[in-house]
PDB file of C-alpha atoms and ligand atoms in Angstrom:
ATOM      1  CA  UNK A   1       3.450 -75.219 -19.137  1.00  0.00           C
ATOM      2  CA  UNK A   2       4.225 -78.565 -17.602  1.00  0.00           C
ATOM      3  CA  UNK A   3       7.347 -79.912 -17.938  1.00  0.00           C
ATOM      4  CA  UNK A   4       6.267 -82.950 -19.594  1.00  0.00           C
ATOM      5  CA  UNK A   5       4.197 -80.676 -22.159  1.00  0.00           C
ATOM      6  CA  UNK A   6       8.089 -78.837 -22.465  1.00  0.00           C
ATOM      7  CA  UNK A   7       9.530 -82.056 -23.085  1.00  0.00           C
ATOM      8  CA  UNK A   8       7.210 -82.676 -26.095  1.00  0.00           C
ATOM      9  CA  UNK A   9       7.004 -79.153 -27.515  1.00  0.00           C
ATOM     10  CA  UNK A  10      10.462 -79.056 -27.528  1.00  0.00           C
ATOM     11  CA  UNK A  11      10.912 -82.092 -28.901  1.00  0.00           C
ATOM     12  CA  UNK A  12       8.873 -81.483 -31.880  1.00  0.00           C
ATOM     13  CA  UNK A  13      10.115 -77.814 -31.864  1.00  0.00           C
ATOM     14  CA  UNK A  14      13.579 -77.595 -30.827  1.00  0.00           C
ATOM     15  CA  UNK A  15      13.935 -73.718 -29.441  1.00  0.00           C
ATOM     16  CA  UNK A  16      16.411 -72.248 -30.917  1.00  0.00           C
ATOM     17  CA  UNK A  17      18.515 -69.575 -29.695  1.00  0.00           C
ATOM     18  CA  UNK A  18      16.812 -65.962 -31.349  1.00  0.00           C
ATOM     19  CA  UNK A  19      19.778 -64.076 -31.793  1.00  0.00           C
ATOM     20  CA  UNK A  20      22.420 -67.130 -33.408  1.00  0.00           C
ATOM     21  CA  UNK A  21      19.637 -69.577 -34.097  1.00  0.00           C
ATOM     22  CA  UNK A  22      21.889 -72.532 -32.631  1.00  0.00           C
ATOM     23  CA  UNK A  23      19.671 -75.116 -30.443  1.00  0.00           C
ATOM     24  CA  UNK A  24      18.699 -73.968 -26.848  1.00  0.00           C
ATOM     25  CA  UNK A  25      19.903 -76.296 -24.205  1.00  0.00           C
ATOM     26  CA  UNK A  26      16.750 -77.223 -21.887  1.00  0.00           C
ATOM     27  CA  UNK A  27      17.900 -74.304 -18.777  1.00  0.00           C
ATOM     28  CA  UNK A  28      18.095 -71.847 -21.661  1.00  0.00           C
ATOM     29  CA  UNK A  29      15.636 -69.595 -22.627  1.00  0.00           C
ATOM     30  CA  UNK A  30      15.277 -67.265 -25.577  1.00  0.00           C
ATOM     31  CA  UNK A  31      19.309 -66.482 -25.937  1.00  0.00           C
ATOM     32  CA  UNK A  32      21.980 -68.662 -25.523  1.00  0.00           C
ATOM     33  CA  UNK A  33      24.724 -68.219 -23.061  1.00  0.00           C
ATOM     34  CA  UNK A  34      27.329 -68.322 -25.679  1.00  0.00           C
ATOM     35  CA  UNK A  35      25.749 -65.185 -27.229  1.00  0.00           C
ATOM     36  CA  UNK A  36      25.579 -63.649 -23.115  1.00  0.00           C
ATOM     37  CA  UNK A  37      28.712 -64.205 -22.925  1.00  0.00           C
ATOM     38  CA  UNK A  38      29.424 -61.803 -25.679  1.00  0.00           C
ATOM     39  CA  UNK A  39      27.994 -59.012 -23.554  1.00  0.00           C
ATOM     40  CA  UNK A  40      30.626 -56.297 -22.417  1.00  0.00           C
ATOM     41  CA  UNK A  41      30.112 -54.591 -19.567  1.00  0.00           C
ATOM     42  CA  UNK A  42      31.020 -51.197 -19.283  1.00  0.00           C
ATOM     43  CA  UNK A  43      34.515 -51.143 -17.565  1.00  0.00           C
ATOM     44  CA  UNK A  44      35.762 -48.370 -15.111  1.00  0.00           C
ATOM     45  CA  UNK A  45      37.141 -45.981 -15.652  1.00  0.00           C
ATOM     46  CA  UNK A  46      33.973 -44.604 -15.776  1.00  0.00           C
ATOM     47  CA  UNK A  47      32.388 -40.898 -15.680  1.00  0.00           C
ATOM     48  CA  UNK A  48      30.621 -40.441 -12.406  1.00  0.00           C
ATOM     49  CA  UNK A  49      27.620 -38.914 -13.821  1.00  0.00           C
ATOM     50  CA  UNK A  50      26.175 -40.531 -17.002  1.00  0.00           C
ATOM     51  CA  UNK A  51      28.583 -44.250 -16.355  1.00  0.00           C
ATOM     52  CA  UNK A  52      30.129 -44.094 -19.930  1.00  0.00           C
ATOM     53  CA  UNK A  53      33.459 -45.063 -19.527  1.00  0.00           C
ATOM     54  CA  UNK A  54      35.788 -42.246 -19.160  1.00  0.00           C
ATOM     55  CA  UNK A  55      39.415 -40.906 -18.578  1.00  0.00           C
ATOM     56  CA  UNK A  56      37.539 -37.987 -16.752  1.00  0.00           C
ATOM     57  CA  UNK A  57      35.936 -38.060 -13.899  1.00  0.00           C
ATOM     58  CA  UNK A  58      33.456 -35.912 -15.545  1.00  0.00           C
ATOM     59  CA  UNK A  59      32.929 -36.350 -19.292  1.00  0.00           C
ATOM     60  CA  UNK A  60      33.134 -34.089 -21.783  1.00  0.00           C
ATOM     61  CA  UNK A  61      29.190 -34.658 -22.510  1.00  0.00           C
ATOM     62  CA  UNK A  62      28.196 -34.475 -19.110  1.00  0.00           C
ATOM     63  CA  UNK A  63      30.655 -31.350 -18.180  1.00  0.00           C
ATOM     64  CA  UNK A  64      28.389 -29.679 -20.977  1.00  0.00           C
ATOM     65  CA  UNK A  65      24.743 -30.705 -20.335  1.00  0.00           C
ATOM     66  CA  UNK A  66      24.994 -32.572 -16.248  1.00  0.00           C
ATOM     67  CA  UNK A  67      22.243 -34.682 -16.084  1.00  0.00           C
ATOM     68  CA  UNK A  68      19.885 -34.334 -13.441  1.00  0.00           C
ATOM     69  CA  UNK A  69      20.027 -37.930 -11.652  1.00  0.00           C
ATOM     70  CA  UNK A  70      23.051 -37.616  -9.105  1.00  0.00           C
ATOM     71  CA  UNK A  71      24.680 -40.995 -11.017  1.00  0.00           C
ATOM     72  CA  UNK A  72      23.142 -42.969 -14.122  1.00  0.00           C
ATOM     73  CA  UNK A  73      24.525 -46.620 -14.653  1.00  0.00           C
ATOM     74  CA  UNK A  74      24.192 -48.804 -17.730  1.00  0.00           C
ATOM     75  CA  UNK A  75      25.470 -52.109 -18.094  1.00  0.00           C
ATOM     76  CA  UNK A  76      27.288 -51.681 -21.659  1.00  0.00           C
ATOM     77  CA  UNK A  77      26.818 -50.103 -24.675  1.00  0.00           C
ATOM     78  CA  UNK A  78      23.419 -50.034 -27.423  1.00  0.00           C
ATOM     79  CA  UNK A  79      24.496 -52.671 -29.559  1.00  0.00           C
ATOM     80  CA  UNK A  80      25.521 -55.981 -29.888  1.00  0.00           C
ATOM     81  CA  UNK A  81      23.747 -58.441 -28.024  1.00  0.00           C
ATOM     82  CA  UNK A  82      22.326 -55.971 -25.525  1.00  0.00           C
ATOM     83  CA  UNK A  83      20.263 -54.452 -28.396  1.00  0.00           C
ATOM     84  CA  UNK A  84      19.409 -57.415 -29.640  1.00  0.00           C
ATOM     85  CA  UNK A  85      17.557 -58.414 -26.243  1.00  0.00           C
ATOM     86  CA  UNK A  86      16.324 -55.355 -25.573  1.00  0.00           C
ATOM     87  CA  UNK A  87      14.574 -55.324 -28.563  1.00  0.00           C
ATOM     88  CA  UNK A  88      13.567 -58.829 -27.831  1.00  0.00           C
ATOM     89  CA  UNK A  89      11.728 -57.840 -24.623  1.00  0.00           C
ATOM     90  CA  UNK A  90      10.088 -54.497 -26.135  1.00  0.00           C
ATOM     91  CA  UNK A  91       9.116 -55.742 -29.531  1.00  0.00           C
ATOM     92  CA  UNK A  92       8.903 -59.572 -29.380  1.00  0.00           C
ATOM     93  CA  UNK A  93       7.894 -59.922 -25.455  1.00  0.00           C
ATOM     94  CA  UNK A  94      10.467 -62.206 -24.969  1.00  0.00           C
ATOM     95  CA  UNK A  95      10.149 -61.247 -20.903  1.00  0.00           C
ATOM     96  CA  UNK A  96      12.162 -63.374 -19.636  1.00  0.00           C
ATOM     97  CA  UNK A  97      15.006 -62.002 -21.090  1.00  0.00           C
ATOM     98  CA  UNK A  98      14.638 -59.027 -18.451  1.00  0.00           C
ATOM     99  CA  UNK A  99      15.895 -61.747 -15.534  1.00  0.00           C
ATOM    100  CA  UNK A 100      19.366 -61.908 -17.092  1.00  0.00           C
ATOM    101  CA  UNK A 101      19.422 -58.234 -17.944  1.00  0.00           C
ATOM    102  CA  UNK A 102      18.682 -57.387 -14.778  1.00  0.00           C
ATOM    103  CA  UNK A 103      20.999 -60.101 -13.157  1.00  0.00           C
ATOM    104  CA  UNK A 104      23.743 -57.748 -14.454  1.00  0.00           C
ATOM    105  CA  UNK A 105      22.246 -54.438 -12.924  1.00  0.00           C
ATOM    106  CA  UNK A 106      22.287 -56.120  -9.967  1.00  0.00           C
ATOM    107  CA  UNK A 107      25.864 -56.161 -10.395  1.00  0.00           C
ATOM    108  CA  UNK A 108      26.035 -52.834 -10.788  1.00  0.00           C
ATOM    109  CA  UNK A 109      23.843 -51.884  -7.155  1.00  0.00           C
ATOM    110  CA  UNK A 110      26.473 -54.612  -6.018  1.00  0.00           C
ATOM    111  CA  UNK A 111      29.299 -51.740  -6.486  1.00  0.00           C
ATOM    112  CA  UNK A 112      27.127 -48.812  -5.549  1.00  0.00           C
ATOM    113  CA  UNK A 113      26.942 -48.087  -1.979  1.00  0.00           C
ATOM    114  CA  UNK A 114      24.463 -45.020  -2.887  1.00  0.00           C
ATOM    115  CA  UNK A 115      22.058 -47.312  -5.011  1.00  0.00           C
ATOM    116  CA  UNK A 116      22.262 -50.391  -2.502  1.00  0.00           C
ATOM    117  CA  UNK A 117      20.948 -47.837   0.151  1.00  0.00           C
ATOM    118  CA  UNK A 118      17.975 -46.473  -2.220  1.00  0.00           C
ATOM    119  CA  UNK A 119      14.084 -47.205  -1.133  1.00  0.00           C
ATOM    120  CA  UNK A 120      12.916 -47.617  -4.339  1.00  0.00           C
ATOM    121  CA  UNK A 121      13.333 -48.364  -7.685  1.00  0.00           C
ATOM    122  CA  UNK A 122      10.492 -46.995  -9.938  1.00  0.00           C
ATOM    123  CA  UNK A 123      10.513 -47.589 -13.440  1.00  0.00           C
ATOM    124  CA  UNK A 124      10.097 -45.204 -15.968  1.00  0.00           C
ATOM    125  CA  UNK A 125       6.376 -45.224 -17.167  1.00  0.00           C
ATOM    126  CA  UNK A 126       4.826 -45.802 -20.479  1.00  0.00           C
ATOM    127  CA  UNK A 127       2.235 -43.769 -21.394  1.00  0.00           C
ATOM    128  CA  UNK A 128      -1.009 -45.639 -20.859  1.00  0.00           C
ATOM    129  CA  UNK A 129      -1.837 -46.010 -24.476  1.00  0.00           C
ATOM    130  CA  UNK A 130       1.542 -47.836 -25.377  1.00  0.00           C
ATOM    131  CA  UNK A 131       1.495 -49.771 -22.594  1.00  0.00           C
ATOM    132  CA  UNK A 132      -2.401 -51.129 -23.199  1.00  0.00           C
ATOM    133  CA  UNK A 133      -0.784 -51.674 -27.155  1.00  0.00           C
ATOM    134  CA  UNK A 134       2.131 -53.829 -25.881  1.00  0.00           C
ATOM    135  CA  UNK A 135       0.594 -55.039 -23.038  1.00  0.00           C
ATOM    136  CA  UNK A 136       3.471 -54.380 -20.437  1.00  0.00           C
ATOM    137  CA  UNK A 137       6.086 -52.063 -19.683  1.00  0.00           C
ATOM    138  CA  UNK A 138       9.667 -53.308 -20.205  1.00  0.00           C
ATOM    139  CA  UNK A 139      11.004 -51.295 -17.364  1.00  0.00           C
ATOM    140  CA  UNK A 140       8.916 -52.393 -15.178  1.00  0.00           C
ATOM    141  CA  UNK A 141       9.592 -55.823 -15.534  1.00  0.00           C
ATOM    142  CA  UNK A 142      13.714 -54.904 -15.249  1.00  0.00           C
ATOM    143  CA  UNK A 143      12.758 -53.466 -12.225  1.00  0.00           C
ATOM    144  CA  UNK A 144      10.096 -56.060 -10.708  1.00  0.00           C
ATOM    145  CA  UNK A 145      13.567 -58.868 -11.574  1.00  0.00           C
ATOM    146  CA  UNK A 146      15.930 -56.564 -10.156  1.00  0.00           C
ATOM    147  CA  UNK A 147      13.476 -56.334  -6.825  1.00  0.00           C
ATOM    148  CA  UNK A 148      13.651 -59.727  -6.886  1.00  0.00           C
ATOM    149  CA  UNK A 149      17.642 -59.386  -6.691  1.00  0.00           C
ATOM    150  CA  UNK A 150      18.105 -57.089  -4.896  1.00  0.00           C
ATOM    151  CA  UNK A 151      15.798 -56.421  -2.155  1.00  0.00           C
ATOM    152  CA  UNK A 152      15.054 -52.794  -3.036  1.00  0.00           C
ATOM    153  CA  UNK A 153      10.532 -52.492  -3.449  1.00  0.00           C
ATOM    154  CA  UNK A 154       9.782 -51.250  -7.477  1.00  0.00           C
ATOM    155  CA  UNK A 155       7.383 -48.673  -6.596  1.00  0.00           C
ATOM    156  CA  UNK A 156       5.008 -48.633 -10.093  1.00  0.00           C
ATOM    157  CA  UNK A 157       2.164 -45.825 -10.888  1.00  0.00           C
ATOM    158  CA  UNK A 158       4.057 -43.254  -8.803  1.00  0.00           C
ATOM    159  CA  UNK A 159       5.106 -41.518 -11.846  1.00  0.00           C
ATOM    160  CA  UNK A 160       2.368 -41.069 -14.695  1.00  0.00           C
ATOM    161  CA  UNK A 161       3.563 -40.631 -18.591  1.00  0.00           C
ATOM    162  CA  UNK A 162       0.707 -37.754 -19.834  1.00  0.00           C
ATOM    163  CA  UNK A 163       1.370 -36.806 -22.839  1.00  0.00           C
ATOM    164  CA  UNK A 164       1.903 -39.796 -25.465  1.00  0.00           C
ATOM    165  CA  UNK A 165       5.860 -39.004 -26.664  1.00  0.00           C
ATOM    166  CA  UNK A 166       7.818 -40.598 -29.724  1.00  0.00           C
ATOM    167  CA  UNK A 167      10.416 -43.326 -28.697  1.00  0.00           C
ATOM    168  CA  UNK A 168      13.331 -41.347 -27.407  1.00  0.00           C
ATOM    169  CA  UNK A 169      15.539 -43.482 -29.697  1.00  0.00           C
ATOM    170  CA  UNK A 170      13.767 -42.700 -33.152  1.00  0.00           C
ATOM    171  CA  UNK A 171      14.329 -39.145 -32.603  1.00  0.00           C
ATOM    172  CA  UNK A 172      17.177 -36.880 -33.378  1.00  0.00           C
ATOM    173  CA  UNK A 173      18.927 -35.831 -30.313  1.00  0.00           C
ATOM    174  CA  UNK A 174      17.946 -32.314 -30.601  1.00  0.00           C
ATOM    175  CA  UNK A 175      14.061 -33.154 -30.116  1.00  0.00           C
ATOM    176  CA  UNK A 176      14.249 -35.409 -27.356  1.00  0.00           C
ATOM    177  CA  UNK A 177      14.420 -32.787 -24.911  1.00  0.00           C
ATOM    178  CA  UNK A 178      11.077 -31.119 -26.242  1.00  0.00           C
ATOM    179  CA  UNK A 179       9.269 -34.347 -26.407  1.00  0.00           C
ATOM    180  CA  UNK A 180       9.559 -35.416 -22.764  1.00  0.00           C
ATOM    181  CA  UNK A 181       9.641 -32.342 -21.059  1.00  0.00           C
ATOM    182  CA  UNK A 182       6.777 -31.871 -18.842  1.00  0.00           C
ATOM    183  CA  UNK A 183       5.480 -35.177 -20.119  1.00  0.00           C
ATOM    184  CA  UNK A 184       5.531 -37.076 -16.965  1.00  0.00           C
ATOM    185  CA  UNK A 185       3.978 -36.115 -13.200  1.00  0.00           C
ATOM    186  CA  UNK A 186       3.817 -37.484  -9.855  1.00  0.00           C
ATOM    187  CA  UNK A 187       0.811 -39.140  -8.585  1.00  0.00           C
ATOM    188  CA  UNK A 188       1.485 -39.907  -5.165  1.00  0.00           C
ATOM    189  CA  UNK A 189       3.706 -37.060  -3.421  1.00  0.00           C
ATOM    190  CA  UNK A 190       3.230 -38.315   0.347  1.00  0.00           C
ATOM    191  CA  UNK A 191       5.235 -42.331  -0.658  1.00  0.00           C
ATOM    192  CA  UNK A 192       8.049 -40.752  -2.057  1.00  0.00           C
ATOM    193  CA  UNK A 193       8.843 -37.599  -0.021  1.00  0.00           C
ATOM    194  CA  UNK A 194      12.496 -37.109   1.616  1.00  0.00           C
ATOM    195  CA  UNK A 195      13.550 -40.624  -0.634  1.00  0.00           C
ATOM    196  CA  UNK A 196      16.075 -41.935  -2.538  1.00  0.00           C
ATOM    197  CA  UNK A 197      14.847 -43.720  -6.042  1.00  0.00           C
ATOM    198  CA  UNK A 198      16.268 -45.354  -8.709  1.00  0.00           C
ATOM    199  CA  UNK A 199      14.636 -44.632 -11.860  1.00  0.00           C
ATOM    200  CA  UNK A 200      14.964 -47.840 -14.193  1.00  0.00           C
ATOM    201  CA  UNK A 201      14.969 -47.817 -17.729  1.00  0.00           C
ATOM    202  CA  UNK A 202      15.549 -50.134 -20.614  1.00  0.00           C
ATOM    203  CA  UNK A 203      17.955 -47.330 -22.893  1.00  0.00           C
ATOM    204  CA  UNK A 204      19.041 -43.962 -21.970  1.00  0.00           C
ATOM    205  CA  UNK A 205      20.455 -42.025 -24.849  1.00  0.00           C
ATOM    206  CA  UNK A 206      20.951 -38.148 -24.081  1.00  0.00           C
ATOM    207  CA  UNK A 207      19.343 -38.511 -20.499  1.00  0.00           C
ATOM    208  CA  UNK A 208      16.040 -36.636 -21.380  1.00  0.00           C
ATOM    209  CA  UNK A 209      13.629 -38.733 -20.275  1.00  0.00           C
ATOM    210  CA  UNK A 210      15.980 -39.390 -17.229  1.00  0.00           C
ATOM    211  CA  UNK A 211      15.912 -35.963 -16.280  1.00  0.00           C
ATOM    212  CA  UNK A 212      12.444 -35.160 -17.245  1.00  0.00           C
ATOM    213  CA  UNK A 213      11.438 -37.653 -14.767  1.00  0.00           C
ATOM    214  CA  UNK A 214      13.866 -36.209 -11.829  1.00  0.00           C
ATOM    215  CA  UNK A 215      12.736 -32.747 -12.139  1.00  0.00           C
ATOM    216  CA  UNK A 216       8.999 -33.779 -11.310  1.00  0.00           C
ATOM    217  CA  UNK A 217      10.322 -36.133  -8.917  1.00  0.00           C
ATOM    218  CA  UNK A 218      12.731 -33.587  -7.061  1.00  0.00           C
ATOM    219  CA  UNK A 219       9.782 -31.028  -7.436  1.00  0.00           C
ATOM    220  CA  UNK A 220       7.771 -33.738  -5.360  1.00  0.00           C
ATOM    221  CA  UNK A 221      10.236 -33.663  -2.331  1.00  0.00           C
ATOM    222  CA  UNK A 222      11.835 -36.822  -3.530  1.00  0.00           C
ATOM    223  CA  UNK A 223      15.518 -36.349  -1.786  1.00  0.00           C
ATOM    224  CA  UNK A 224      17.781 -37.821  -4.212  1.00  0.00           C
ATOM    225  CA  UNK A 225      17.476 -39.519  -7.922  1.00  0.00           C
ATOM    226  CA  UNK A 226      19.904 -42.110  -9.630  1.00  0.00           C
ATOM    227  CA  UNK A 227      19.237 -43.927 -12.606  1.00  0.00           C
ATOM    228  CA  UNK A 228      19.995 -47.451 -14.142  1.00  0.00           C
ATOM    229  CA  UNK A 229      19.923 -48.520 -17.919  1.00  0.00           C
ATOM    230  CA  UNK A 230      20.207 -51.584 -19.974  1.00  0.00           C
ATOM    231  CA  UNK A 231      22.198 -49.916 -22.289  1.00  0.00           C
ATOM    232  CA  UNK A 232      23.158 -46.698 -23.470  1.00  0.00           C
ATOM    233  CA  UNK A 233      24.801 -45.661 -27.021  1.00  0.00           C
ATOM    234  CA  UNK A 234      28.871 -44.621 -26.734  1.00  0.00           C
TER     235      UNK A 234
HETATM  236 ZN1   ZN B 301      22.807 -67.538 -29.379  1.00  0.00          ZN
HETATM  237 ZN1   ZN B 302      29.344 -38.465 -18.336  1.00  0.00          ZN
END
C-alpha cells in the first residue's frame, strides 16, 4: 500500500491497537507499544537447559526429563501479551507482529555466545497440510526476522513434519510426547552435517516437539542443537 492510500485508509479507519483497542500511532502496527511494554522478559537466574527462570542451575523439571537441545531460550512466559501476539500471528496473520517478537530473541542470541556462533536457524516445520490451510508457517517467519537481525541463514525444508500432529498446546502433557515422536525427518543430510542449529519455534511447552526434532537432527550428523521460543508456560 502507498502511503498516501495509508493516509486515507487510516483516516477513514483509524487502526486500532488489537490487544487494548486504543488508536495506533502511524509507526505502529497491530499492537501498541504501551501494551509491548508490558512484556516481561524472562530474568536470570535462569535454568541452563529449558531458560525458565531458576534458583538451580538445573531445574527440577529438567533434572527429571533433560531435554534434548543443549540450551532452549524463550523470551517470557505463555501469557499476557506474548500470548496475545502469538496468537495474533498464528490465528489472525497479523505477521508483522513476528518483527518485534523476534527483535527480542535477538536479544537473547545477543547474550549467547553458543547461539551467536550457530550456522543456522531452522524453524520448526508445519506439516504441509496446516501450512497450505494457514498459508504460512509462524516459525518460519520468527526465524526469516530474526535472520534479518541477526545474521545467522534460516535454513527452511531441511526438516519435514510427516505425520499431521495435534497442536502441542491443546494436548495434555502426557500425549505430547506420543504425538510428535517420529513425526518429523530430515530431508537434506549433506547441508546440515557436523552443524550447529537453532531450532525456532513460536511456544515450547514440555519440549516434545523440541526434542523430537533434535533426535532426527542429531541422527543426521547435525553436531549440536539449541532452541529458541516465543514463549513458554511457567
Ligand atoms: Zn495496546
Ligand atoms: Zn530447566
Amino acid at each position: 500500500m502507498t502511503h498516501l492510500l495509508r493516509a486515507v485508509v487510516d483516516l477513514l479507519l483509524p487502526p486500532v491497537c488489537e490487544v487494548c483497542g486504543h488508536r495506533l500511532t502511524y509507526d505502529e502496527r497491530v499492537i501498541c507499544e504501551a501494551c509491548w511494554a508490558k512484556v516481561e522478559p524472562f530474568n536470570p537466574p535462569l535454568c541452563v537447559r529449558c531458560g525458565r527462570p531458576s534458583n538451580k542451575k538445573v531445574c527440577d523439571t529438567c533434572r527429571e526429563q533433560p531435554l534434548l537441545p543443549r540450551r532452549v531460550r524463550a523470551i517470557g512466559n505463555y501469557d499476557g501479551i506474548l500470548k496475545e501476539a502469538i496468537h495474533l500471528l498464528k490465528y489472525n496473520h497479523r505477521l508483522s507482529v513476528a518483527s518485534r517478537l523476534a527483535q527480542y530473541l535477538a536479544d537473547i542470541v545477543a547474550e549467547e555466545p553458543e547461539f551467536q556462533a550457530a550456522d543456522y536457524l531452522v524453524p520448526v516445520p508445519l506439516h504441509p497440510t496446516r501450512e497450505r490451510e494457514r498459508g504460512y508457517n509462524q516459525a518460519y517467519v520468527i526465524a526469516y526476522r530474526l535472520s534479518l537481525l541477526t545474521g545467522i541463514p534460516v535454513l527452511n525444508n531441511v526438516l519435514r513434519r510427516t505425520r499431521y500432529t495435534k497442536d502441542q498446546i491443546d494436548l495434555p502433557k502426557e500425549l505430547r510426547k506420543s504425538n510428535v515422536w517420529g513425526a518429523f525427518r530430515v530431508t537434506d543430510a549433506d547441508k546440515i552435517r557436523d552443524k550447529t542449529i537453532i531450532l525456532v519455534d513460536d511456544v515450547f511447552t514440555t519440549g516434545a516437539t523440541l526434542n523430537a526434532c533434535t533426535q532426527v537432527l542429531v541422527e543426521a550428523g547435525v553436531h549440536e542443537v539449541y532452541g529458541l521460543a516465543c514463549a513458554t508456560p511457567v
